[in-house]
PDB file of C-alpha atoms in Angstrom:
ATOM      1  CA  UNK A  15      10.585  20.504 -19.604  1.00  0.00           C
ATOM      2  CA  UNK A  16      10.825  18.228 -16.609  1.00  0.00           C
ATOM      3  CA  UNK A  17       9.537  14.713 -17.250  1.00  0.00           C
ATOM      4  CA  UNK A  18       9.430  11.677 -15.012  1.00  0.00           C
ATOM      5  CA  UNK A  19       8.526   8.447 -16.797  1.00  0.00           C
ATOM      6  CA  UNK A  20       7.821   5.390 -14.678  1.00  0.00           C
ATOM      7  CA  UNK A  21       7.873   1.700 -15.528  1.00  0.00           C
ATOM      8  CA  UNK A  22       4.703  -0.223 -16.253  1.00  0.00           C
ATOM      9  CA  UNK A  23       2.132  -1.905 -14.080  1.00  0.00           C
ATOM     10  CA  UNK A  24       3.114  -4.978 -12.070  1.00  0.00           C
ATOM     11  CA  UNK A  25       1.201  -7.917 -10.614  1.00  0.00           C
ATOM     12  CA  UNK A  26       2.957  -9.719  -7.791  1.00  0.00           C
ATOM     13  CA  UNK A  27       2.241 -12.595  -5.420  1.00  0.00           C
ATOM     14  CA  UNK A  28       2.274 -12.027  -1.661  1.00  0.00           C
ATOM     15  CA  UNK A  29       5.822 -12.347  -0.352  1.00  0.00           C
ATOM     16  CA  UNK A  30       7.396 -11.288  -3.631  1.00  0.00           C
ATOM     17  CA  UNK A  31       9.253  -8.048  -4.299  1.00  0.00           C
ATOM     18  CA  UNK A  32       8.782  -5.295  -6.885  1.00  0.00           C
ATOM     19  CA  UNK A  33      11.171  -2.744  -8.347  1.00  0.00           C
ATOM     20  CA  UNK A  34       9.727   0.368  -9.991  1.00  0.00           C
ATOM     21  CA  UNK A  35      11.842   2.722 -12.077  1.00  0.00           C
ATOM     22  CA  UNK A  36      11.533   6.454 -12.739  1.00  0.00           C
ATOM     23  CA  UNK A  37      13.505   7.980 -15.609  1.00  0.00           C
ATOM     24  CA  UNK A  38      14.069  11.724 -15.426  1.00  0.00           C
ATOM     25  CA  UNK A  39      14.685  14.256 -18.168  1.00  0.00           C
ATOM     26  CA  UNK A  40      14.675  18.002 -18.642  1.00  0.00           C
ATOM     27  CA  UNK A  41      16.841  19.010 -15.681  1.00  0.00           C
ATOM     28  CA  UNK A  42      20.183  18.324 -14.004  1.00  0.00           C
ATOM     29  CA  UNK A  43      19.482  14.943 -12.400  1.00  0.00           C
ATOM     30  CA  UNK A  44      21.957  15.201  -9.525  1.00  0.00           C
ATOM     31  CA  UNK A  45      20.742  18.613  -8.332  1.00  0.00           C
ATOM     32  CA  UNK A  46      17.404  17.467  -6.942  1.00  0.00           C
ATOM     33  CA  UNK A  47      16.035  14.835  -4.596  1.00  0.00           C
ATOM     34  CA  UNK A  48      13.517  12.220  -5.698  1.00  0.00           C
ATOM     35  CA  UNK A  49      10.737  11.032  -3.471  1.00  0.00           C
ATOM     36  CA  UNK A  50       8.452   8.012  -3.615  1.00  0.00           C
ATOM     37  CA  UNK A  51       4.809   8.343  -2.623  1.00  0.00           C
ATOM     38  CA  UNK A  52       2.106   5.722  -2.857  1.00  0.00           C
ATOM     39  CA  UNK A  53      -1.669   5.881  -3.039  1.00  0.00           C
ATOM     40  CA  UNK A  54      -3.854   2.880  -2.230  1.00  0.00           C
ATOM     41  CA  UNK A  55      -7.192   2.679  -4.098  1.00  0.00           C
ATOM     42  CA  UNK A  56      -9.477   5.470  -2.948  1.00  0.00           C
ATOM     43  CA  UNK A  57      -7.016   6.585  -0.288  1.00  0.00           C
ATOM     44  CA  UNK A  58      -4.766   9.541   0.402  1.00  0.00           C
ATOM     45  CA  UNK A  59      -1.072   9.880  -0.355  1.00  0.00           C
ATOM     46  CA  UNK A  60       1.611   8.147   1.700  1.00  0.00           C
ATOM     47  CA  UNK A  61       5.259   9.190   1.637  1.00  0.00           C
ATOM     48  CA  UNK A  62       7.734   6.317   1.544  1.00  0.00           C
ATOM     49  CA  UNK A  63      11.146   7.958   1.349  1.00  0.00           C
ATOM     50  CA  UNK A  64      13.584   9.994  -0.697  1.00  0.00           C
ATOM     51  CA  UNK A  65      17.017   9.904  -2.230  1.00  0.00           C
ATOM     52  CA  UNK A  66      19.425  12.763  -2.760  1.00  0.00           C
ATOM     53  CA  UNK A  67      20.252  12.075  -6.389  1.00  0.00           C
ATOM     54  CA  UNK A  68      23.637  13.743  -6.029  1.00  0.00           C
ATOM     55  CA  UNK A  69      24.989  12.004  -2.930  1.00  0.00           C
ATOM     56  CA  UNK A  70      22.807   8.898  -3.000  1.00  0.00           C
ATOM     57  CA  UNK A  71      21.840   9.483   0.620  1.00  0.00           C
ATOM     58  CA  UNK A  72      18.417   8.068   1.485  1.00  0.00           C
ATOM     59  CA  UNK A  73      15.789   8.695   4.130  1.00  0.00           C
ATOM     60  CA  UNK A  74      12.893   6.303   4.628  1.00  0.00           C
ATOM     61  CA  UNK A  75       9.614   6.460   6.460  1.00  0.00           C
ATOM     62  CA  UNK A  76       9.861   4.295   9.551  1.00  0.00           C
ATOM     63  CA  UNK A  77       6.732   2.481   8.362  1.00  0.00           C
ATOM     64  CA  UNK A  78       8.671   1.058   5.425  1.00  0.00           C
ATOM     65  CA  UNK A  79      12.109   0.777   7.024  1.00  0.00           C
ATOM     66  CA  UNK A  80      13.601  -2.596   6.231  1.00  0.00           C
ATOM     67  CA  UNK A  81      11.227  -3.247   3.352  1.00  0.00           C
ATOM     68  CA  UNK A  82      11.973  -0.387   0.956  1.00  0.00           C
ATOM     69  CA  UNK A  83      15.176   0.534  -0.853  1.00  0.00           C
ATOM     70  CA  UNK A  84      15.548   3.597  -3.054  1.00  0.00           C
ATOM     71  CA  UNK A  85      18.542   3.789  -5.363  1.00  0.00           C
ATOM     72  CA  UNK A  86      19.626   5.805  -8.358  1.00  0.00           C
ATOM     73  CA  UNK A  87      21.757   5.391 -11.469  1.00  0.00           C
ATOM     74  CA  UNK A  88      23.113   8.807 -12.384  1.00  0.00           C
ATOM     75  CA  UNK A  89      24.324   7.721 -15.829  1.00  0.00           C
ATOM     76  CA  UNK A  90      20.840   6.470 -16.670  1.00  0.00           C
ATOM     77  CA  UNK A  91      19.125   9.420 -14.925  1.00  0.00           C
ATOM     78  CA  UNK A  92      16.891   6.839 -13.266  1.00  0.00           C
ATOM     79  CA  UNK A  93      15.687   6.315  -9.727  1.00  0.00           C
ATOM     80  CA  UNK A  94      14.444   2.952  -8.441  1.00  0.00           C
ATOM     81  CA  UNK A  95      12.153   1.954  -5.599  1.00  0.00           C
ATOM     82  CA  UNK A  96      12.212  -1.670  -4.458  1.00  0.00           C
ATOM     83  CA  UNK A  97       9.660  -2.988  -1.981  1.00  0.00           C
ATOM     84  CA  UNK A  98      10.060  -6.500  -0.589  1.00  0.00           C
ATOM     85  CA  UNK A  99       7.831  -8.937   1.301  1.00  0.00           C
ATOM     86  CA  UNK A 100       4.755  -7.659  -0.502  1.00  0.00           C
ATOM     87  CA  UNK A 101       1.332  -8.083   1.039  1.00  0.00           C
ATOM     88  CA  UNK A 102      -2.141  -7.263  -0.219  1.00  0.00           C
ATOM     89  CA  UNK A 103      -2.088  -3.915   1.601  1.00  0.00           C
ATOM     90  CA  UNK A 104       0.774  -2.823  -0.673  1.00  0.00           C
ATOM     91  CA  UNK A 105      -1.594  -2.730  -3.657  1.00  0.00           C
ATOM     92  CA  UNK A 106      -1.355   0.901  -4.726  1.00  0.00           C
ATOM     93  CA  UNK A 107      -0.220   3.355  -7.351  1.00  0.00           C
ATOM     94  CA  UNK A 108       3.406   4.248  -6.699  1.00  0.00           C
ATOM     95  CA  UNK A 109       4.630   7.681  -7.744  1.00  0.00           C
ATOM     96  CA  UNK A 110       8.068   9.179  -8.011  1.00  0.00           C
ATOM     97  CA  UNK A 111       8.135  12.917  -7.395  1.00  0.00           C
ATOM     98  CA  UNK A 112      10.976  15.403  -7.779  1.00  0.00           C
ATOM     99  CA  UNK A 113      11.315  18.060  -5.157  1.00  0.00           C
ATOM    100  CA  UNK A 114      11.176  21.774  -5.812  1.00  0.00           C
ATOM    101  CA  UNK A 115      14.828  22.272  -5.002  1.00  0.00           C
ATOM    102  CA  UNK A 116      14.287  24.958  -2.396  1.00  0.00           C
ATOM    103  CA  UNK A 117      16.349  23.377   0.353  1.00  0.00           C
ATOM    104  CA  UNK A 118      16.497  20.187   2.365  1.00  0.00           C
ATOM    105  CA  UNK A 119      12.748  20.152   2.876  1.00  0.00           C
ATOM    106  CA  UNK A 120      10.911  21.069  -0.256  1.00  0.00           C
ATOM    107  CA  UNK A 121       7.488  20.478  -1.809  1.00  0.00           C
ATOM    108  CA  UNK A 122       7.009  17.918  -4.546  1.00  0.00           C
ATOM    109  CA  UNK A 123       6.929  19.874  -7.768  1.00  0.00           C
ATOM    110  CA  UNK A 124       6.947  17.216 -10.505  1.00  0.00           C
ATOM    111  CA  UNK A 125       5.356  13.789 -10.483  1.00  0.00           C
ATOM    112  CA  UNK A 126       5.653  10.663 -12.569  1.00  0.00           C
ATOM    113  CA  UNK A 127       2.549   9.182 -14.134  1.00  0.00           C
ATOM    114  CA  UNK A 128       2.323   6.476 -11.481  1.00  0.00           C
ATOM    115  CA  UNK A 129       2.841   2.714 -11.519  1.00  0.00           C
ATOM    116  CA  UNK A 130       0.075   0.400 -10.365  1.00  0.00           C
ATOM    117  CA  UNK A 131       1.367  -2.477  -8.277  1.00  0.00           C
ATOM    118  CA  UNK A 132      -1.192  -5.175  -7.564  1.00  0.00           C
ATOM    119  CA  UNK A 133      -0.438  -7.805  -4.934  1.00  0.00           C
ATOM    120  CA  UNK A 134      -2.703 -10.793  -5.327  1.00  0.00           C
TER     121      UNK A 134
ATOM    122  CA  UNK B  12       4.619  12.058  12.836  1.00  0.00           C
ATOM    123  CA  UNK B  13       2.798  15.276  11.969  1.00  0.00           C
ATOM    124  CA  UNK B  14      -0.889  14.566  11.422  1.00  0.00           C
ATOM    125  CA  UNK B  15      -2.680  16.632   8.777  1.00  0.00           C
ATOM    126  CA  UNK B  16      -6.457  16.909   9.083  1.00  0.00           C
ATOM    127  CA  UNK B  17      -8.579  18.454   6.359  1.00  0.00           C
ATOM    128  CA  UNK B  18     -12.140  19.683   6.507  1.00  0.00           C
ATOM    129  CA  UNK B  19     -14.590  19.092   5.053  1.00  0.00           C
ATOM    130  CA  UNK B  20     -14.117  15.669   3.467  1.00  0.00           C
ATOM    131  CA  UNK B  21     -16.261  16.786   0.552  1.00  0.00           C
ATOM    132  CA  UNK B  22     -17.622  20.077  -0.638  1.00  0.00           C
ATOM    133  CA  UNK B  23     -20.177  21.008  -3.307  1.00  0.00           C
ATOM    134  CA  UNK B  24     -20.116  24.580  -4.579  1.00  0.00           C
ATOM    135  CA  UNK B  25     -21.968  26.302  -7.406  1.00  0.00           C
ATOM    136  CA  UNK B  26     -20.054  27.441 -10.463  1.00  0.00           C
ATOM    137  CA  UNK B  27     -18.632  30.900  -9.903  1.00  0.00           C
ATOM    138  CA  UNK B  28     -18.914  30.655  -6.144  1.00  0.00           C
ATOM    139  CA  UNK B  29     -16.139  30.490  -3.548  1.00  0.00           C
ATOM    140  CA  UNK B  30     -14.813  27.218  -2.143  1.00  0.00           C
ATOM    141  CA  UNK B  31     -12.696  27.036   1.000  1.00  0.00           C
ATOM    142  CA  UNK B  32     -10.840  23.984   2.269  1.00  0.00           C
ATOM    143  CA  UNK B  33      -9.248  23.847   5.697  1.00  0.00           C
ATOM    144  CA  UNK B  34      -6.155  22.006   6.854  1.00  0.00           C
ATOM    145  CA  UNK B  35      -4.893  21.656  10.408  1.00  0.00           C
ATOM    146  CA  UNK B  36      -1.515  20.236  11.396  1.00  0.00           C
ATOM    147  CA  UNK B  37      -0.766  18.539  14.722  1.00  0.00           C
ATOM    148  CA  UNK B  38       2.276  20.785  15.208  1.00  0.00           C
ATOM    149  CA  UNK B  39       3.384  24.126  13.873  1.00  0.00           C
ATOM    150  CA  UNK B  40       4.774  24.186  10.352  1.00  0.00           C
ATOM    151  CA  UNK B  41       6.279  27.654  10.824  1.00  0.00           C
ATOM    152  CA  UNK B  42      10.047  27.783  10.769  1.00  0.00           C
ATOM    153  CA  UNK B  43      12.664  30.297  11.894  1.00  0.00           C
ATOM    154  CA  UNK B  44      13.124  31.303   8.250  1.00  0.00           C
ATOM    155  CA  UNK B  45       9.625  32.811   8.414  1.00  0.00           C
ATOM    156  CA  UNK B  46       8.154  30.178   6.146  1.00  0.00           C
ATOM    157  CA  UNK B  47       5.319  27.720   6.605  1.00  0.00           C
ATOM    158  CA  UNK B  48       6.228  24.301   5.206  1.00  0.00           C
ATOM    159  CA  UNK B  49       2.762  23.629   3.788  1.00  0.00           C
ATOM    160  CA  UNK B  50       1.717  22.814   0.224  1.00  0.00           C
ATOM    161  CA  UNK B  51      -1.558  22.136  -1.570  1.00  0.00           C
ATOM    162  CA  UNK B  52      -2.068  19.689  -4.419  1.00  0.00           C
ATOM    163  CA  UNK B  53      -4.903  19.061  -6.866  1.00  0.00           C
ATOM    164  CA  UNK B  54      -5.549  15.545  -8.100  1.00  0.00           C
ATOM    165  CA  UNK B  55      -7.949  14.642 -10.885  1.00  0.00           C
ATOM    166  CA  UNK B  56      -9.038  11.033 -11.520  1.00  0.00           C
ATOM    167  CA  UNK B  57      -6.337   8.905 -13.089  1.00  0.00           C
ATOM    168  CA  UNK B  58      -3.727  11.654 -12.782  1.00  0.00           C
ATOM    169  CA  UNK B  59      -0.850  12.314 -10.399  1.00  0.00           C
ATOM    170  CA  UNK B  60      -1.158  15.190  -7.930  1.00  0.00           C
ATOM    171  CA  UNK B  61      -0.340  18.655  -9.209  1.00  0.00           C
ATOM    172  CA  UNK B  62       1.386  21.232  -7.013  1.00  0.00           C
ATOM    173  CA  UNK B  63      -0.783  24.336  -6.629  1.00  0.00           C
ATOM    174  CA  UNK B  64       0.544  26.241  -3.611  1.00  0.00           C
ATOM    175  CA  UNK B  65       3.732  26.030  -1.549  1.00  0.00           C
ATOM    176  CA  UNK B  66       5.099  27.936   1.451  1.00  0.00           C
ATOM    177  CA  UNK B  67       1.393  28.057   2.385  1.00  0.00           C
ATOM    178  CA  UNK B  68       0.621  30.965   0.061  1.00  0.00           C
ATOM    179  CA  UNK B  69       2.931  30.970  -2.973  1.00  0.00           C
ATOM    180  CA  UNK B  70       1.156  29.995  -6.159  1.00  0.00           C
ATOM    181  CA  UNK B  71       3.063  27.634  -8.430  1.00  0.00           C
ATOM    182  CA  UNK B  72       3.822  28.943 -11.908  1.00  0.00           C
ATOM    183  CA  UNK B  73       0.879  28.544 -14.261  1.00  0.00           C
ATOM    184  CA  UNK B  74      -1.732  28.052 -11.531  1.00  0.00           C
ATOM    185  CA  UNK B  75      -4.752  30.335 -12.048  1.00  0.00           C
ATOM    186  CA  UNK B  76      -4.965  33.233  -9.611  1.00  0.00           C
ATOM    187  CA  UNK B  77      -8.418  32.094  -8.441  1.00  0.00           C
ATOM    188  CA  UNK B  78      -6.460  29.631  -6.255  1.00  0.00           C
ATOM    189  CA  UNK B  79      -4.995  31.127  -3.099  1.00  0.00           C
ATOM    190  CA  UNK B  80      -3.505  29.769   0.094  1.00  0.00           C
ATOM    191  CA  UNK B  81      -3.451  31.270   3.540  1.00  0.00           C
ATOM    192  CA  UNK B  82      -2.813  30.600   7.186  1.00  0.00           C
ATOM    193  CA  UNK B  83       0.187  30.057   9.414  1.00  0.00           C
ATOM    194  CA  UNK B  84       1.416  27.801  12.179  1.00  0.00           C
ATOM    195  CA  UNK B  85      -1.110  24.992  12.405  1.00  0.00           C
ATOM    196  CA  UNK B  86      -4.142  26.317  10.503  1.00  0.00           C
ATOM    197  CA  UNK B  87      -4.261  26.749   6.759  1.00  0.00           C
ATOM    198  CA  UNK B  88      -6.794  27.316   3.994  1.00  0.00           C
ATOM    199  CA  UNK B  89      -7.054  26.807   0.271  1.00  0.00           C
ATOM    200  CA  UNK B  90      -9.548  29.073  -1.445  1.00  0.00           C
ATOM    201  CA  UNK B  91     -10.924  28.868  -4.954  1.00  0.00           C
ATOM    202  CA  UNK B  92     -12.424  32.297  -5.458  1.00  0.00           C
ATOM    203  CA  UNK B  93     -14.715  31.481  -8.377  1.00  0.00           C
ATOM    204  CA  UNK B  94     -15.234  27.790  -9.004  1.00  0.00           C
ATOM    205  CA  UNK B  95     -14.805  26.567 -12.571  1.00  0.00           C
ATOM    206  CA  UNK B  96     -15.858  23.177 -13.938  1.00  0.00           C
ATOM    207  CA  UNK B  97     -12.224  22.154 -14.396  1.00  0.00           C
ATOM    208  CA  UNK B  98     -11.580  22.623 -10.655  1.00  0.00           C
ATOM    209  CA  UNK B  99     -13.509  19.457  -9.797  1.00  0.00           C
ATOM    210  CA  UNK B 100     -10.865  17.314  -8.111  1.00  0.00           C
ATOM    211  CA  UNK B 101      -9.548  16.065  -4.805  1.00  0.00           C
ATOM    212  CA  UNK B 102      -7.329  18.519  -2.948  1.00  0.00           C
ATOM    213  CA  UNK B 103      -4.609  17.523  -0.490  1.00  0.00           C
ATOM    214  CA  UNK B 104      -2.607  19.540   1.978  1.00  0.00           C
ATOM    215  CA  UNK B 105       0.945  18.383   2.629  1.00  0.00           C
ATOM    216  CA  UNK B 106       3.546  19.198   5.241  1.00  0.00           C
ATOM    217  CA  UNK B 107       7.229  19.123   4.312  1.00  0.00           C
ATOM    218  CA  UNK B 108       8.422  20.525   7.632  1.00  0.00           C
ATOM    219  CA  UNK B 109      10.042  17.222   8.436  1.00  0.00           C
ATOM    220  CA  UNK B 110      10.105  13.536   7.680  1.00  0.00           C
ATOM    221  CA  UNK B 111       8.057  11.550   7.319  1.00  0.00           C
ATOM    222  CA  UNK B 112       6.286  13.928   4.965  1.00  0.00           C
ATOM    223  CA  UNK B 113       2.549  13.599   5.531  1.00  0.00           C
ATOM    224  CA  UNK B 114      -0.630  14.493   3.686  1.00  0.00           C
ATOM    225  CA  UNK B 115      -4.184  15.293   4.638  1.00  0.00           C
ATOM    226  CA  UNK B 116      -6.913  12.787   3.886  1.00  0.00           C
ATOM    227  CA  UNK B 117      -8.135  14.838   0.938  1.00  0.00           C
ATOM    228  CA  UNK B 118     -11.165  16.994   0.196  1.00  0.00           C
ATOM    229  CA  UNK B 119     -13.356  16.173  -2.785  1.00  0.00           C
ATOM    230  CA  UNK B 120     -14.561  19.347  -4.489  1.00  0.00           C
ATOM    231  CA  UNK B 121     -17.655  19.028  -6.677  1.00  0.00           C
ATOM    232  CA  UNK B 122     -20.118  21.237  -8.511  1.00  0.00           C
ATOM    233  CA  UNK B 123     -23.458  21.855  -6.816  1.00  0.00           C
TER     234      UNK B 123
END
């Protein structure tokens, strides 16, 4: 079965950076895209960007352009999301989510357990 | 960006009764392939979202048939035909028509 296991909670100072990992299992890693979505406390979901795990091509939300980098290591079946210049508003649970695989634009079928990043 | 607006923000329904959540997009999500790029998710406290419905009306595998999705273009609905205690959650609509992907603000579904 598909599993996405994320790295543990992080506490960071304002101005620092954080790198969250997402290890995938149960499917062919390079066939699907991986997205990153965050959720601030008590708030809705916010899409940050995605990576085509096969080609490595990335697309980012303009809101995070310049601050976020999504990469992948195919041998480790792991995707990474790095966010720099952290501020208090970046305190949130960060999720990786694998797409459904039904084309370029596809719903998010499988989700990691989430990683709480606290900026304080 | 496509703005997704849900209504109501919260909803209390008696067990066994019908619950309906609405979602409106700021532009059409209907594509030339005759599909609506609209999904619904259920999120329970402390858990990640769970995909319930995609292509506006296709139920994900394993999702109970009391959940159904409808609508087209810019107006969509999620219906729970007979509310069960385990359906208490926040529900989000989501457009994947284009980037940036966007989500509704969420609707909290509770038991009356």
